[in-house]
Amino acid sequence: MCTVLVTGGLGFIGSHTVVELQNEGFDVIIIDNLSNSSISVLDNITSITGIKPAYFNIDLKNKEAVQHFFNTNAVQGVIHFAAYKAVGESVLKPLDYYENNISSLVYLLQEMQKHQIHNFIFSSSCTVYGQADKLPITEDAPIKFAESPYGNTKQIGEEIIFDTTKASHLKAIALRYFNPIGAHKSAKIGELPIGIPQNLIPFVTQTAAGIREELSVFGSDYPTPDGTAIRDYIHVVDLAKAHIVSLKRLLNNNHKKTFEVFNIGTGKGNSVLEIIKTFEKVSGKKLKYKLVERREGDITAAYADTTIANTELGWKAEQTLEEALLSAWEWQKTLIT
Ligand code: WQD
């Protein structure tokens, strides 16, 4: 039995990845300090798979706690989600973001090196590309000056990992996520934004549920067909599955380089207005929205070239935008009651 540590395993993408790991027969240990998740997710994961993951409430900034964990638990691989991830908040609290996202990564890698754990999957982001010059975006697109401290922590994180693979036996894969949306088909796990949602889809579903008065569409003067910004919205379960194939690639030594990067998206871009129209179609709900000013730091368009992920990982997004949006709505409806 292969034991995998999933940091941030009670979070949105982490919890969906834990379910897929358990479906594949992996033994999962979760570390999560509940700073952006709820302990109820642990039981919800268990109710889906019938297997309760081991769970430790550890703050990865606590070096001694991280050392103690690795001194007392044997793992063969680590999937690292735990990080602060709100772009806007990172601009207001840069030092919190650098301290949390960077020091926790360093402590994790130090313990992996000490305990000869060589397989590492890192949660990165398409944010590292900024506004790419060419679309769709390939992995060799230039890394641009980060628009936010959050995006910078992802760029720095990739550099730290790359340097560590050069100086040790570490094998690592960074997955550059595009926009994860939706929820598990059981509607037992999904996105749980705390407070006012920063991301589009939870704001859409909360507006449809009557929790939010009206959706603001940030910008209608972009150089796009309908004037609203374009993103690559990928079903979170498709994204979770990309972590499984990546981990197996490392465990089976099928990697071509000790540090590899893959874009994980659908390869298709959709505008905000297209998202609204598609959501209305699949949910049967009319969405109240208004066109307002652009949001500071937003880019016009981003969608992935997934050729490398398709050919090297043998992975491709399978679920449609309609299925993703409907799953988000089914999940939201469980939250109203
Ligand atoms: C999507 C589009 C908004 C809210 C972020 C992170 C990125 C990654 C994915 C972690 C944009 C518009 C949004 C609203 C709107 N996360 N929008 N009204 O900014 O593309 O990416 O999430 O890795 O790192 O930056 O996602 O969902 O915030 O915005 O019009 O109320 O929806 O302007 O065009 P984003 P988002």
PDB file of N, CA and C in Angstrom, residues 161-258:
ATOM      1  N   ILE A 161      11.460  24.430  -5.758  1.00  0.00           N
ATOM      2  CA  ILE A 161      11.362  22.997  -6.050  1.00  0.00           C
ATOM      3  C   ILE A 161      12.392  22.599  -7.107  1.00  0.00           C
ATOM      4  N   PHE A 162      12.489  23.398  -8.152  1.00  0.00           N
ATOM      5  CA  PHE A 162      13.460  23.116  -9.229  1.00  0.00           C
ATOM      6  C   PHE A 162      14.870  23.023  -8.644  1.00  0.00           C
ATOM      7  N   ASP A 163      15.250  24.007  -7.835  1.00  0.00           N
ATOM      8  CA  ASP A 163      16.598  24.006  -7.233  1.00  0.00           C
ATOM      9  C   ASP A 163      16.801  22.772  -6.354  1.00  0.00           C
ATOM     10  N   THR A 164      15.748  22.374  -5.655  1.00  0.00           N
ATOM     11  CA  THR A 164      15.874  21.228  -4.746  1.00  0.00           C
ATOM     12  C   THR A 164      16.024  19.922  -5.534  1.00  0.00           C
ATOM     13  N   THR A 165      15.360  19.832  -6.676  1.00  0.00           N
ATOM     14  CA  THR A 165      15.514  18.603  -7.495  1.00  0.00           C
ATOM     15  C   THR A 165      16.942  18.501  -8.037  1.00  0.00           C
ATOM     16  N   LYS A 166      17.590  19.660  -8.204  1.00  0.00           N
ATOM     17  CA  LYS A 166      18.982  19.648  -8.695  1.00  0.00           C
ATOM     18  C   LYS A 166      19.957  19.224  -7.594  1.00  0.00           C
ATOM     19  N   ALA A 167      19.553  19.447  -6.364  1.00  0.00           N
ATOM     20  CA  ALA A 167      20.499  19.230  -5.249  1.00  0.00           C
ATOM     21  C   ALA A 167      20.182  17.977  -4.446  1.00  0.00           C
ATOM     22  N   SER A 168      19.200  17.220  -4.911  1.00  0.00           N
ATOM     23  CA  SER A 168      18.794  16.041  -4.114  1.00  0.00           C
ATOM     24  C   SER A 168      18.171  15.002  -5.051  1.00  0.00           C
ATOM     25  N   HIS A 169      17.601  13.970  -4.489  1.00  0.00           N
ATOM     26  CA  HIS A 169      16.952  12.932  -5.303  1.00  0.00           C
ATOM     27  C   HIS A 169      15.472  13.231  -5.525  1.00  0.00           C
ATOM     28  N   LEU A 170      15.050  14.471  -5.196  1.00  0.00           N
ATOM     29  CA  LEU A 170      13.637  14.819  -5.341  1.00  0.00           C
ATOM     30  C   LEU A 170      13.205  14.775  -6.810  1.00  0.00           C
ATOM     31  N   LYS A 171      12.028  14.165  -7.059  1.00  0.00           N
ATOM     32  CA  LYS A 171      11.371  14.212  -8.376  1.00  0.00           C
ATOM     33  C   LYS A 171      10.071  14.986  -8.156  1.00  0.00           C
ATOM     34  N   ALA A 172       9.809  16.003  -8.978  1.00  0.00           N
ATOM     35  CA  ALA A 172       8.639  16.845  -8.711  1.00  0.00           C
ATOM     36  C   ALA A 172       7.893  17.192  -9.986  1.00  0.00           C
ATOM     37  N   ILE A 173       6.580  17.362  -9.830  1.00  0.00           N
ATOM     38  CA  ILE A 173       5.719  17.842 -10.920  1.00  0.00           C
ATOM     39  C   ILE A 173       4.909  19.018 -10.393  1.00  0.00           C
ATOM     40  N   ALA A 174       4.953  20.130 -11.127  1.00  0.00           N
ATOM     41  CA  ALA A 174       4.113  21.294 -10.801  1.00  0.00           C
ATOM     42  C   ALA A 174       2.942  21.294 -11.784  1.00  0.00           C
ATOM     43  N   LEU A 175       1.741  21.301 -11.243  1.00  0.00           N
ATOM     44  CA  LEU A 175       0.550  21.357 -12.089  1.00  0.00           C
ATOM     45  C   LEU A 175       0.039  22.796 -12.078  1.00  0.00           C
ATOM     46  N   ARG A 176       0.018  23.423 -13.241  1.00  0.00           N
ATOM     47  CA  ARG A 176      -0.439  24.813 -13.351  1.00  0.00           C
ATOM     48  C   ARG A 176      -1.928  24.781 -13.700  1.00  0.00           C
ATOM     49  N   TYR A 177      -2.731  24.997 -12.623  1.00  0.00           N
ATOM     50  CA  TYR A 177      -4.184  24.910 -12.770  1.00  0.00           C
ATOM     51  C   TYR A 177      -4.691  26.127 -13.524  1.00  0.00           C
ATOM     52  N   PHE A 178      -5.711  25.915 -14.332  1.00  0.00           N
ATOM     53  CA  PHE A 178      -6.452  27.049 -14.852  1.00  0.00           C
ATOM     54  C   PHE A 178      -7.582  27.307 -13.860  1.00  0.00           C
ATOM     55  N   ASN A 179      -8.825  27.383 -14.252  1.00  0.00           N
ATOM     56  CA  ASN A 179      -9.823  27.771 -13.246  1.00  0.00           C
ATOM     57  C   ASN A 179     -10.667  26.588 -12.781  1.00  0.00           C
ATOM     58  N   PRO A 180     -10.388  26.060 -11.605  1.00  0.00           N
ATOM     59  CA  PRO A 180     -11.119  24.885 -11.117  1.00  0.00           C
ATOM     60  C   PRO A 180     -12.535  25.256 -10.697  1.00  0.00           C
ATOM     61  N   ILE A 181     -13.527  24.491 -11.152  1.00  0.00           N
ATOM     62  CA  ILE A 181     -14.932  24.774 -10.790  1.00  0.00           C
ATOM     63  C   ILE A 181     -15.675  23.458 -10.599  1.00  0.00           C
ATOM     64  N   GLY A 182     -16.893  23.549 -10.055  1.00  0.00           N
ATOM     65  CA  GLY A 182     -17.751  22.371  -9.958  1.00  0.00           C
ATOM     66  C   GLY A 182     -17.579  21.630  -8.653  1.00  0.00           C
ATOM     67  N   ALA A 183     -18.132  20.420  -8.614  1.00  0.00           N
ATOM     68  CA  ALA A 183     -18.151  19.628  -7.375  1.00  0.00           C
ATOM     69  C   ALA A 183     -18.328  18.153  -7.712  1.00  0.00           C
ATOM     70  N   HIS A 184     -17.991  17.312  -6.751  1.00  0.00           N
ATOM     71  CA  HIS A 184     -18.144  15.862  -6.916  1.00  0.00           C
ATOM     72  C   HIS A 184     -19.615  15.519  -7.197  1.00  0.00           C
ATOM     73  N   LYS A 185     -19.842  14.491  -8.013  1.00  0.00           N
ATOM     74  CA  LYS A 185     -21.223  14.159  -8.440  1.00  0.00           C
ATOM     75  C   LYS A 185     -22.133  13.804  -7.262  1.00  0.00           C
ATOM     76  N   SER A 186     -21.518  13.413  -6.129  1.00  0.00           N
ATOM     77  CA  SER A 186     -22.340  13.073  -4.945  1.00  0.00           C
ATOM     78  C   SER A 186     -22.912  14.329  -4.281  1.00  0.00           C
ATOM     79  N   ALA A 187     -22.362  15.498  -4.639  1.00  0.00           N
ATOM     80  CA  ALA A 187     -22.711  16.785  -4.008  1.00  0.00           C
ATOM     81  C   ALA A 187     -22.411  16.750  -2.501  1.00  0.00           C
ATOM     82  N   LYS A 188     -21.445  15.918  -2.112  1.00  0.00           N
ATOM     83  CA  LYS A 188     -21.051  15.871  -0.683  1.00  0.00           C
ATOM     84  C   LYS A 188     -19.806  16.701  -0.392  1.00  0.00           C
ATOM     85  N   ILE A 189     -19.057  17.021  -1.445  1.00  0.00           N
ATOM     86  CA  ILE A 189     -17.917  17.943  -1.320  1.00  0.00           C
ATOM     87  C   ILE A 189     -17.971  18.922  -2.481  1.00  0.00           C
ATOM     88  N   GLY A 190     -17.419  20.108  -2.231  1.00  0.00           N
ATOM     89  CA  GLY A 190     -17.428  21.148  -3.257  1.00  0.00           C
ATOM     90  C   GLY A 190     -16.688  22.354  -2.742  1.00  0.00           C
ATOM     91  N   GLU A 191     -16.902  23.494  -3.415  1.00  0.00           N
ATOM     92  CA  GLU A 191     -16.197  24.719  -3.041  1.00  0.00           C
ATOM     93  C   GLU A 191     -16.910  25.350  -1.830  1.00  0.00           C
ATOM     94  N   LEU A 192     -16.138  25.712  -0.812  1.00  0.00           N
ATOM     95  CA  LEU A 192     -16.721  26.299   0.403  1.00  0.00           C
ATOM     96  C   LEU A 192     -16.082  27.664   0.672  1.00  0.00           C
ATOM     97  N   PRO A 193     -16.408  28.655  -0.156  1.00  0.00           N
ATOM     98  CA  PRO A 193     -15.758  29.955   0.058  1.00  0.00           C
ATOM     99  C   PRO A 193     -16.167  30.544   1.408  1.00  0.00           C
ATOM    100  N   ILE A 194     -15.201  31.136   2.095  1.00  0.00           N
ATOM    101  CA  ILE A 194     -15.517  31.772   3.389  1.00  0.00           C
ATOM    102  C   ILE A 194     -15.838  33.244   3.121  1.00  0.00           C
ATOM    103  N   GLY A 195     -17.005  33.706   3.538  1.00  0.00           N
ATOM    104  CA  GLY A 195     -17.366  35.111   3.314  1.00  0.00           C
ATOM    105  C   GLY A 195     -17.797  35.343   1.869  1.00  0.00           C
ATOM    106  N   ILE A 196     -17.599  36.571   1.405  1.00  0.00           N
ATOM    107  CA  ILE A 196     -18.023  36.909   0.037  1.00  0.00           C
ATOM    108  C   ILE A 196     -17.090  36.216  -0.962  1.00  0.00           C
ATOM    109  N   PRO A 197     -17.638  35.405  -1.882  1.00  0.00           N
ATOM    110  CA  PRO A 197     -16.770  34.663  -2.805  1.00  0.00           C
ATOM    111  C   PRO A 197     -15.944  35.602  -3.685  1.00  0.00           C
ATOM    112  N   GLN A 198     -14.669  35.292  -3.809  1.00  0.00           N
ATOM    113  CA  GLN A 198     -13.794  36.053  -4.717  1.00  0.00           C
ATOM    114  C   GLN A 198     -13.934  35.511  -6.136  1.00  0.00           C
ATOM    115  N   ASN A 199     -14.153  34.190  -6.245  1.00  0.00           N
ATOM    116  CA  ASN A 199     -14.159  33.565  -7.570  1.00  0.00           C
ATOM    117  C   ASN A 199     -15.555  33.618  -8.201  1.00  0.00           C
ATOM    118  N   LEU A 200     -15.559  33.555  -9.530  1.00  0.00           N
ATOM    119  CA  LEU A 200     -16.807  33.736 -10.286  1.00  0.00           C
ATOM    120  C   LEU A 200     -17.874  32.703  -9.965  1.00  0.00           C
ATOM    121  N   ILE A 201     -17.529  31.429 -10.047  1.00  0.00           N
ATOM    122  CA  ILE A 201     -18.588  30.402  -9.983  1.00  0.00           C
ATOM    123  C   ILE A 201     -19.306  30.372  -8.639  1.00  0.00           C
ATOM    124  N   PRO A 202     -18.607  30.405  -7.507  1.00  0.00           N
ATOM    125  CA  PRO A 202     -19.366  30.448  -6.261  1.00  0.00           C
ATOM    126  C   PRO A 202     -20.236  31.707  -6.148  1.00  0.00           C
ATOM    127  N   PHE A 203     -19.792  32.809  -6.735  1.00  0.00           N
ATOM    128  CA  PHE A 203     -20.644  34.009  -6.691  1.00  0.00           C
ATOM    129  C   PHE A 203     -21.888  33.790  -7.547  1.00  0.00           C
ATOM    130  N   VAL A 204     -21.698  33.132  -8.689  1.00  0.00           N
ATOM    131  CA  VAL A 204     -22.844  32.811  -9.558  1.00  0.00           C
ATOM    132  C   VAL A 204     -23.844  31.924  -8.829  1.00  0.00           C
ATOM    133  N   THR A 205     -23.350  30.854  -8.215  1.00  0.00           N
ATOM    134  CA  THR A 205     -24.286  29.910  -7.571  1.00  0.00           C
ATOM    135  C   THR A 205     -24.944  30.545  -6.344  1.00  0.00           C
ATOM    136  N   GLN A 206     -24.205  31.408  -5.627  1.00  0.00           N
ATOM    137  CA  GLN A 206     -24.827  32.054  -4.465  1.00  0.00           C
ATOM    138  C   GLN A 206     -25.854  33.101  -4.898  1.00  0.00           C
ATOM    139  N   THR A 207     -25.624  33.712  -6.070  1.00  0.00           N
ATOM    140  CA  THR A 207     -26.632  34.659  -6.593  1.00  0.00           C
ATOM    141  C   THR A 207     -27.883  33.883  -6.989  1.00  0.00           C
ATOM    142  N   ALA A 208     -27.670  32.754  -7.662  1.00  0.00           N
ATOM    143  CA  ALA A 208     -28.818  31.922  -8.084  1.00  0.00           C
ATOM    144  C   ALA A 208     -29.591  31.413  -6.868  1.00  0.00           C
ATOM    145  N   ALA A 209     -28.861  31.216  -5.763  1.00  0.00           N
ATOM    146  CA  ALA A 209     -29.504  30.677  -4.545  1.00  0.00           C
ATOM    147  C   ALA A 209     -30.142  31.784  -3.709  1.00  0.00           C
ATOM    148  N   GLY A 210     -29.980  33.033  -4.162  1.00  0.00           N
ATOM    149  CA  GLY A 210     -30.590  34.146  -3.428  1.00  0.00           C
ATOM    150  C   GLY A 210     -29.760  34.616  -2.252  1.00  0.00           C
ATOM    151  N   ILE A 211     -28.546  34.067  -2.114  1.00  0.00           N
ATOM    152  CA  ILE A 211     -27.680  34.494  -0.998  1.00  0.00           C
ATOM    153  C   ILE A 211     -27.049  35.848  -1.320  1.00  0.00           C
ATOM    154  N   ARG A 212     -26.708  36.050  -2.599  1.00  0.00           N
ATOM    155  CA  ARG A 212     -26.167  37.326  -3.087  1.00  0.00           C
ATOM    156  C   ARG A 212     -27.256  37.997  -3.927  1.00  0.00           C
ATOM    157  N   GLU A 213     -27.319  39.284  -3.818  1.00  0.00           N
ATOM    158  CA  GLU A 213     -28.343  40.062  -4.515  1.00  0.00           C
ATOM    159  C   GLU A 213     -28.155  40.012  -6.039  1.00  0.00           C
ATOM    160  N   GLU A 214     -26.909  40.226  -6.474  1.00  0.00           N
ATOM    161  CA  GLU A 214     -26.675  40.393  -7.924  1.00  0.00           C
ATOM    162  C   GLU A 214     -25.200  40.129  -8.219  1.00  0.00           C
ATOM    163  N   LEU A 215     -24.922  39.546  -9.355  1.00  0.00           N
ATOM    164  CA  LEU A 215     -23.533  39.296  -9.765  1.00  0.00           C
ATOM    165  C   LEU A 215     -22.991  40.536 -10.479  1.00  0.00           C
ATOM    166  N   SER A 216     -21.802  40.962 -10.107  1.00  0.00           N
ATOM    167  CA  SER A 216     -21.132  42.037 -10.856  1.00  0.00           C
ATOM    168  C   SER A 216     -20.195  41.399 -11.867  1.00  0.00           C
ATOM    169  N   VAL A 217     -20.346  41.783 -13.118  1.00  0.00           N
ATOM    170  CA  VAL A 217     -19.440  41.287 -14.157  1.00  0.00           C
ATOM    171  C   VAL A 217     -18.305  42.293 -14.264  1.00  0.00           C
ATOM    172  N   PHE A 218     -17.103  41.861 -13.903  1.00  0.00           N
ATOM    173  CA  PHE A 218     -15.968  42.800 -13.815  1.00  0.00           C
ATOM    174  C   PHE A 218     -15.396  43.088 -15.204  1.00  0.00           C
ATOM    175  N   GLY A 219     -15.938  44.099 -15.832  1.00  0.00           N
ATOM    176  CA  GLY A 219     -15.365  44.540 -17.109  1.00  0.00           C
ATOM    177  C   GLY A 219     -16.152  44.014 -18.297  1.00  0.00           C
ATOM    178  N   SER A 220     -16.590  44.924 -19.157  1.00  0.00           N
ATOM    179  CA  SER A 220     -17.283  44.516 -20.406  1.00  0.00           C
ATOM    180  C   SER A 220     -16.656  45.219 -21.607  1.00  0.00           C
ATOM    181  N   ASP A 221     -15.426  45.718 -21.378  1.00  0.00           N
ATOM    182  CA  ASP A 221     -14.725  46.435 -22.468  1.00  0.00           C
ATOM    183  C   ASP A 221     -13.399  45.766 -22.809  1.00  0.00           C
ATOM    184  N   TYR A 222     -13.319  44.480 -22.523  1.00  0.00           N
ATOM    185  CA  TYR A 222     -12.098  43.747 -22.888  1.00  0.00           C
ATOM    186  C   TYR A 222     -12.088  43.481 -24.397  1.00  0.00           C
ATOM    187  N   PRO A 223     -10.921  43.330 -24.989  1.00  0.00           N
ATOM    188  CA  PRO A 223     -10.865  43.029 -26.448  1.00  0.00           C
ATOM    189  C   PRO A 223     -11.210  41.555 -26.709  1.00  0.00           C
ATOM    190  N   THR A 224     -12.451  41.192 -26.375  1.00  0.00           N
ATOM    191  CA  THR A 224     -12.924  39.811 -26.591  1.00  0.00           C
ATOM    192  C   THR A 224     -14.259  39.901 -27.346  1.00  0.00           C
ATOM    193  N   PRO A 225     -14.727  38.784 -27.909  1.00  0.00           N
ATOM    194  CA  PRO A 225     -15.961  38.846 -28.732  1.00  0.00           C
ATOM    195  C   PRO A 225     -17.133  39.536 -28.036  1.00  0.00           C
ATOM    196  N   ASP A 226     -17.338  39.258 -26.727  1.00  0.00           N
ATOM    197  CA  ASP A 226     -18.485  39.914 -26.081  1.00  0.00           C
ATOM    198  C   ASP A 226     -18.043  40.954 -25.043  1.00  0.00           C
ATOM    199  N   GLY A 227     -16.740  41.247 -25.008  1.00  0.00           N
ATOM    200  CA  GLY A 227     -16.240  42.310 -24.124  1.00  0.00           C
ATOM    201  C   GLY A 227     -15.926  41.853 -22.712  1.00  0.00           C
ATOM    202  N   THR A 228     -16.290  40.601 -22.376  1.00  0.00           N
ATOM    203  CA  THR A 228     -15.990  40.140 -21.011  1.00  0.00           C
ATOM    204  C   THR A 228     -14.806  39.166 -21.052  1.00  0.00           C
ATOM    205  N   ALA A 229     -14.154  39.034 -19.912  1.00  0.00           N
ATOM    206  CA  ALA A 229     -12.879  38.289 -19.862  1.00  0.00           C
ATOM    207  C   ALA A 229     -13.078  36.780 -20.031  1.00  0.00           C
ATOM    208  N   ILE A 230     -12.049  36.163 -20.565  1.00  0.00           N
ATOM    209  CA  ILE A 230     -12.114  34.741 -20.916  1.00  0.00           C
ATOM    210  C   ILE A 230     -11.178  33.938 -20.015  1.00  0.00           C
ATOM    211  N   ARG A 231     -11.688  32.771 -19.549  1.00  0.00           N
ATOM    212  CA  ARG A 231     -10.884  31.874 -18.721  1.00  0.00           C
ATOM    213  C   ARG A 231     -11.123  30.428 -19.150  1.00  0.00           C
ATOM    214  N   ASP A 232     -10.290  29.521 -18.651  1.00  0.00           N
ATOM    215  CA  ASP A 232     -10.404  28.087 -18.961  1.00  0.00           C
ATOM    216  C   ASP A 232     -10.926  27.405 -17.696  1.00  0.00           C
ATOM    217  N   TYR A 233     -12.229  27.103 -17.718  1.00  0.00           N
ATOM    218  CA  TYR A 233     -12.881  26.556 -16.522  1.00  0.00           C
ATOM    219  C   TYR A 233     -12.857  25.036 -16.583  1.00  0.00           C
ATOM    220  N   ILE A 234     -12.175  24.423 -15.596  1.00  0.00           N
ATOM    221  CA  ILE A 234     -12.000  22.964 -15.620  1.00  0.00           C
ATOM    222  C   ILE A 234     -12.705  22.331 -14.428  1.00  0.00           C
ATOM    223  N   HIS A 235     -13.384  21.216 -14.667  1.00  0.00           N
ATOM    224  CA  HIS A 235     -14.088  20.517 -13.587  1.00  0.00           C
ATOM    225  C   HIS A 235     -13.065  20.051 -12.550  1.00  0.00           C
ATOM    226  N   VAL A 236     -13.365  20.275 -11.300  1.00  0.00           N
ATOM    227  CA  VAL A 236     -12.404  19.972 -10.219  1.00  0.00           C
ATOM    228  C   VAL A 236     -12.080  18.477 -10.161  1.00  0.00           C
ATOM    229  N   VAL A 237     -13.005  17.614 -10.576  1.00  0.00           N
ATOM    230  CA  VAL A 237     -12.707  16.165 -10.560  1.00  0.00           C
ATOM    231  C   VAL A 237     -11.703  15.827 -11.667  1.00  0.00           C
ATOM    232  N   ASP A 238     -11.820  16.464 -12.814  1.00  0.00           N
ATOM    233  CA  ASP A 238     -10.809  16.279 -13.874  1.00  0.00           C
ATOM    234  C   ASP A 238      -9.442  16.737 -13.360  1.00  0.00           C
ATOM    235  N   LEU A 239      -9.460  17.866 -12.657  1.00  0.00           N
ATOM    236  CA  LEU A 239      -8.210  18.393 -12.095  1.00  0.00           C
ATOM    237  C   LEU A 239      -7.646  17.415 -11.056  1.00  0.00           C
ATOM    238  N   ALA A 240      -8.498  16.890 -10.214  1.00  0.00           N
ATOM    239  CA  ALA A 240      -8.049  15.927  -9.184  1.00  0.00           C
ATOM    240  C   ALA A 240      -7.384  14.719  -9.838  1.00  0.00           C
ATOM    241  N   LYS A 241      -7.975  14.232 -10.912  1.00  0.00           N
ATOM    242  CA  LYS A 241      -7.434  13.046 -11.601  1.00  0.00           C
ATOM    243  C   LYS A 241      -6.053  13.316 -12.198  1.00  0.00           C
ATOM    244  N   ALA A 242      -5.801  14.562 -12.550  1.00  0.00           N
ATOM    245  CA  ALA A 242      -4.473  14.909 -13.086  1.00  0.00           C
ATOM    246  C   ALA A 242      -3.402  14.687 -12.015  1.00  0.00           C
ATOM    247  N   HIS A 243      -3.765  14.850 -10.749  1.00  0.00           N
ATOM    248  CA  HIS A 243      -2.801  14.640  -9.656  1.00  0.00           C
ATOM    249  C   HIS A 243      -2.470  13.149  -9.514  1.00  0.00           C
ATOM    250  N   ILE A 244      -3.449  12.316  -9.748  1.00  0.00           N
ATOM    251  CA  ILE A 244      -3.232  10.867  -9.605  1.00  0.00           C
ATOM    252  C   ILE A 244      -2.269  10.384 -10.694  1.00  0.00           C
ATOM    253  N   VAL A 245      -2.537  10.788 -11.932  1.00  0.00           N
ATOM    254  CA  VAL A 245      -1.648  10.329 -13.027  1.00  0.00           C
ATOM    255  C   VAL A 245      -0.247  10.903 -12.847  1.00  0.00           C
ATOM    256  N   SER A 246      -0.169  12.112 -12.301  1.00  0.00           N
ATOM    257  CA  SER A 246       1.156  12.723 -12.082  1.00  0.00           C
ATOM    258  C   SER A 246       1.914  11.960 -10.997  1.00  0.00           C
ATOM    259  N   LEU A 247       1.230  11.627  -9.918  1.00  0.00           N
ATOM    260  CA  LEU A 247       1.882  10.882  -8.830  1.00  0.00           C
ATOM    261  C   LEU A 247       2.356   9.521  -9.329  1.00  0.00           C
ATOM    262  N   LYS A 248       1.521   8.838 -10.092  1.00  0.00           N
ATOM    263  CA  LYS A 248       1.904   7.515 -10.628  1.00  0.00           C
ATOM    264  C   LYS A 248       3.114   7.649 -11.561  1.00  0.00           C
ATOM    265  N   ARG A 249       3.161   8.734 -12.296  1.00  0.00           N
ATOM    266  CA  ARG A 249       4.307   8.973 -13.214  1.00  0.00           C
ATOM    267  C   ARG A 249       5.618   8.977 -12.426  1.00  0.00           C
ATOM    268  N   LEU A 250       5.581   9.643 -11.264  1.00  0.00           N
ATOM    269  CA  LEU A 250       6.789   9.726 -10.427  1.00  0.00           C
ATOM    270  C   LEU A 250       7.060   8.395  -9.726  1.00  0.00           C
ATOM    271  N   LEU A 251       6.029   7.798  -9.173  1.00  0.00           N
ATOM    272  CA  LEU A 251       6.224   6.532  -8.434  1.00  0.00           C
ATOM    273  C   LEU A 251       6.782   5.454  -9.361  1.00  0.00           C
ATOM    274  N   ASN A 252       6.348   5.504 -10.631  1.00  0.00           N
ATOM    275  CA  ASN A 252       6.814   4.498 -11.603  1.00  0.00           C
ATOM    276  C   ASN A 252       8.058   4.947 -12.360  1.00  0.00           C
ATOM    277  N   ASN A 253       8.606   6.079 -11.955  1.00  0.00           N
ATOM    278  CA  ASN A 253       9.802   6.625 -12.614  1.00  0.00           C
ATOM    279  C   ASN A 253       9.625   6.796 -14.114  1.00  0.00           C
ATOM    280  N   ASN A 254       8.452   7.229 -14.524  1.00  0.00           N
ATOM    281  CA  ASN A 254       8.196   7.493 -15.951  1.00  0.00           C
ATOM    282  C   ASN A 254       8.470   8.945 -16.315  1.00  0.00           C
ATOM    283  N   HIS A 255       8.941   9.714 -15.356  1.00  0.00           N
ATOM    284  CA  HIS A 255       9.228  11.135 -15.623  1.00  0.00           C
ATOM    285  C   HIS A 255      10.419  11.260 -16.571  1.00  0.00           C
ATOM    286  N   LYS A 256      10.442  12.361 -17.329  1.00  0.00           N
ATOM    287  CA  LYS A 256      11.535  12.589 -18.291  1.00  0.00           C
ATOM    288  C   LYS A 256      12.596  13.527 -17.691  1.00  0.00           C
ATOM    289  N   LYS A 257      12.116  14.390 -16.762  1.00  0.00           N
ATOM    290  CA  LYS A 257      13.041  15.296 -16.052  1.00  0.00           C
ATOM    291  C   LYS A 257      12.664  15.270 -14.576  1.00  0.00           C
ATOM    292  N   THR A 258      13.559  15.655 -13.711  1.00  0.00           N
ATOM    293  CA  THR A 258      13.266  15.590 -12.271  1.00  0.00           C
ATOM    294  C   THR A 258      12.336  16.713 -11.843  1.00  0.00           C
TER     295      THR A 258
END
